[in-house]
Amino acid sequence: MAEAHEMDELILYTHPMSRGRTARWMLEEVGLPYRTIWLDYGTTMKAPEYLAVNPLGKVPALRHGPAVITECAAICAYLADAFPEAGLAPPPGSAARGAYYRWLFIAAGPVEAAVIDRVLGVTIAAEQQAMVGYGSYDAMIDMLDAHLAANDYAAGDRFSAADIVLGAQIGWGLEFGTLPQRASFAAYAERLLARPAAQRARAIDDAAMTPAG
């Protein structure tokens, strides 16, 4: 994939206060040039030009030559495979690759769903837990806590794209109070957000939120 598209332009469609911050972090970890197209909620994000990119009118989206990718986890997985020289995914077929896929999609699925339900005041009754991917919020929290207390990174002892998706979820959760203050969460977030690429990405989006002049 890298050989076929390595010269194609990378374009990130985003808003500075959105899940696009996760996709930007991944792009900064990849370390290749990319262009940003800034969109606003309710206007350009719902305009026909962008709906042709993502019919849901949501960000982020990534264009890489002829490919269009939406959803943060998909963008991170795509970039890790498109640019393997960045070392952001374990080798295919390895045991670590299995853990990588597992935690990439736990972060994008059960973790986000449990947190959003909690924020929106959605109560999952005990008899409904079998229908819900995360079971219960408390079970999800305890699972994350146990894993991060025993592992420096999502897929073992090396940073990967799974940490970008999971790390963004935990960083936001701690910042906005949607996750409890567990020691394992704080240590994990601190370790990831100290990465130069994470700091560059944050600075770009934070600067875009600052009014000119």
C-alpha positions as semicolon CSV with decimal commas, in nm:
position;residue;x (nm);y (nm);z (nm)
1;M;0,000;0,000;0,000
2;A;0,280;0,239;0,084
3;E;0,438;0,194;-0,260
4;A;0,110;0,257;-0,442
5;H;0,010;0,574;-0,261
6;E;0,318;0,712;-0,088
7;M;0,326;1,021;-0,313
8;D;-0,048;1,096;-0,287
9;E;-0,147;1,398;-0,080
10;L;-0,286;1,342;0,267
11;I;-0,578;1,570;0,353
12;L;-0,739;1,587;0,697
13;Y;-1,092;1,726;0,727
14;T;-1,148;1,833;1,085
15;H;-1,256;2,080;1,349
16;P;-1,015;2,180;1,628
17;M;-1,253;2,059;1,900
18;S;-1,353;1,720;1,768
19;R;-1,240;1,361;1,734
20;G;-1,023;1,495;1,455
21;R;-0,764;1,564;1,723
22;T;-0,706;1,188;1,740
23;A;-0,656;1,162;1,365
24;R;-0,413;1,456;1,371
25;W;-0,211;1,289;1,645
26;M;-0,182;0,981;1,424
27;L;-0,071;1,192;1,128
28;E;0,193;1,361;1,341
29;E;0,319;1,019;1,453
30;V;0,343;0,910;1,087
31;G;0,552;1,220;1,027
32;L;0,464;1,293;0,663
33;P;0,329;1,623;0,525
34;Y;-0,047;1,662;0,518
35;R;-0,297;1,938;0,452
36;T;-0,579;2,041;0,685
37;I;-0,923;2,151;0,570
38;W;-1,100;2,315;0,863
39;L;-1,476;2,272;0,886
40;D;-1,737;2,431;1,111
41;Y;-2,028;2,254;1,279
42;G;-2,363;2,313;1,115
43;T;-2,227;2,498;0,811
44;T;-1,934;2,365;0,606
45;M;-1,957;2,028;0,782
46;K;-2,309;1,988;0,642
47;A;-2,240;2,148;0,303
48;P;-2,274;1,938;-0,014
49;E;-1,899;1,953;-0,078
50;Y;-1,819;1,778;0,249
51;L;-2,121;1,548;0,245
52;A;-1,969;1,407;-0,073
53;V;-1,670;1,308;0,141
54;N;-1,865;1,187;0,446
55;P;-2,243;1,167;0,404
56;L;-2,285;1,170;0,783
57;G;-2,143;1,522;0,792
58;K;-1,906;1,428;1,076
59;V;-1,533;1,473;1,125
60;P;-1,266;1,358;1,097
61;A;-1,222;1,229;0,746
62;L;-0,898;1,154;0,567
63;R;-0,836;1,164;0,195
64;H;-0,528;0,987;0,064
65;G;-0,524;0,999;-0,312
66;P;-0,838;0,810;-0,422
67;A;-0,903;0,666;-0,075
68;V;-1,144;0,831;0,169
69;I;-1,144;0,705;0,527
70;T;-1,375;0,812;0,811
71;E;-1,388;0,706;1,179
72;C;-1,084;0,763;1,399
73;A;-0,994;0,399;1,452
74;A;-1,019;0,330;1,079
75;I;-0,802;0,631;0,998
76;C;-0,538;0,520;1,248
77;A;-0,542;0,160;1,125
78;Y;-0,525;0,273;0,762
79;L;-0,229;0,504;0,819
80;A;-0,041;0,241;1,020
81;D;-0,073;-0,002;0,728
82;A;-0,018;0,256;0,454
83;F;0,308;0,373;0,612
84;P;0,458;0,070;0,789
85;E;0,795;0,244;0,814
86;A;0,644;0,453;1,097
87;G;0,628;0,137;1,310
88;L;0,278;0,204;1,443
89;A;0,139;-0,148;1,412
90;P;0,284;-0,487;1,508
91;P;0,364;-0,728;1,223
92;P;0,062;-0,904;1,068
93;G;0,014;-1,251;1,210
94;S;0,201;-1,179;1,531
95;A;0,051;-1,223;1,877
96;A;0,098;-0,851;1,931
97;R;-0,109;-0,783;1,618
98;G;-0,401;-0,962;1,781
99;A;-0,372;-0,748;2,093
100;Y;-0,338;-0,439;1,873
101;Y;-0,664;-0,511;1,690
102;R;-0,837;-0,599;2,016
103;W;-0,753;-0,275;2,196
104;L;-0,792;-0,055;1,889
105;F;-1,152;-0,162;1,860
106;I;-1,223;-0,184;2,233
107;A;-1,130;0,185;2,245
108;A;-1,346;0,273;1,945
109;G;-1,640;0,056;2,053
110;P;-1,706;-0,038;2,417
111;V;-1,504;0,242;2,576
112;E;-1,654;0,524;2,372
113;A;-2,004;0,380;2,386
114;A;-1,993;0,336;2,764
115;V;-1,864;0,689;2,818
116;I;-2,115;0,852;2,582
117;D;-2,403;0,662;2,741
118;R;-2,287;0,780;3,084
119;V;-2,260;1,143;2,965
120;L;-2,607;1,130;2,808
121;G;-2,760;0,979;3,120
122;V;-2,844;0,648;2,955
123;T;-2,902;0,388;3,224
124;I;-2,843;0,024;3,136
125;A;-3,051;-0,202;3,359
126;A;-2,895;-0,529;3,474
127;E;-3,127;-0,730;3,250
128;Q;-3,020;-0,519;2,948
129;Q;-2,645;-0,565;2,990
130;A;-2,636;-0,872;2,764
131;M;-2,756;-0,651;2,477
132;V;-2,486;-0,385;2,528
133;G;-2,139;-0,433;2,386
134;Y;-1,965;-0,302;2,697
135;G;-2,191;-0,482;2,945
136;S;-2,172;-0,217;3,214
137;Y;-1,976;0,105;3,263
138;D;-1,816;-0,028;3,582
139;A;-1,707;-0,351;3,414
140;M;-1,549;-0,153;3,131
141;I;-1,363;0,071;3,377
142;D;-1,233;-0,224;3,577
143;M;-1,116;-0,400;3,260
144;L;-0,924;-0,091;3,146
145;D;-0,776;-0,035;3,489
146;A;-0,649;-0,392;3,518
147;H;-0,497;-0,388;3,171
148;L;-0,321;-0,053;3,204
149;A;-0,196;-0,133;3,553
150;A;-0,017;-0,435;3,403
151;N;0,095;-0,294;3,066
152;D;0,269;0,023;2,958
153;Y;0,091;0,018;2,622
154;A;-0,232;-0,121;2,481
155;A;-0,072;-0,400;2,278
156;G;0,212;-0,483;2,516
157;D;0,549;-0,316;2,554
158;R;0,549;-0,096;2,240
159;F;0,351;0,212;2,143
160;S;0,113;0,159;1,850
161;A;-0,182;0,320;1,675
162;A;-0,407;0,145;1,927
163;D;-0,259;0,370;2,194
164;I;-0,356;0,679;1,997
165;V;-0,723;0,579;1,994
166;L;-0,727;0,448;2,351
167;G;-0,502;0,726;2,479
168;A;-0,725;0,995;2,331
169;Q;-1,030;0,838;2,497
170;I;-0,860;0,821;2,834
171;G;-0,704;1,166;2,806
172;W;-1,038;1,326;2,728
173;G;-1,213;1,118;2,993
174;L;-0,978;1,237;3,264
175;E;-0,985;1,598;3,144
176;F;-1,363;1,622;3,126
177;G;-1,449;1,393;3,416
178;T;-1,618;1,118;3,215
179;L;-1,371;0,860;3,345
180;P;-1,277;0,810;3,710
181;Q;-0,937;0,916;3,836
182;R;-0,753;0,584;3,847
183;A;-0,375;0,578;3,894
184;S;-0,329;0,354;3,590
185;F;-0,526;0,594;3,370
186;A;-0,329;0,898;3,484
187;A;0,008;0,728;3,433
188;Y;-0,093;0,602;3,087
189;A;-0,224;0,941;2,975
190;E;0,085;1,119;3,103
191;R;0,314;0,874;2,923
192;L;0,132;0,914;2,591
193;L;0,072;1,288;2,600
194;A;0,443;1,346;2,662
195;R;0,515;1,216;2,312
196;P;0,640;1,490;2,077
197;A;0,383;1,403;1,810
198;A;0,099;1,429;2,063
199;Q;0,224;1,769;2,174
200;R;0,258;1,894;1,815
201;A;-0,094;1,778;1,732
202;R;-0,241;1,942;2,040
203;A;-0,062;2,270;1,967
204;I;-0,198;2,282;1,611
205;D;-0,559;2,228;1,717
206;D;-0,533;2,454;2,020
207;A;-0,395;2,734;1,801
208;A;-0,688;2,690;1,561
209;M;-0,930;2,755;1,848
210;T;-0,765;3,086;1,935
211;P;-0,930;3,386;1,763
212;A;-0,702;3,570;1,525
213;G;-0,565;3,902;1,648
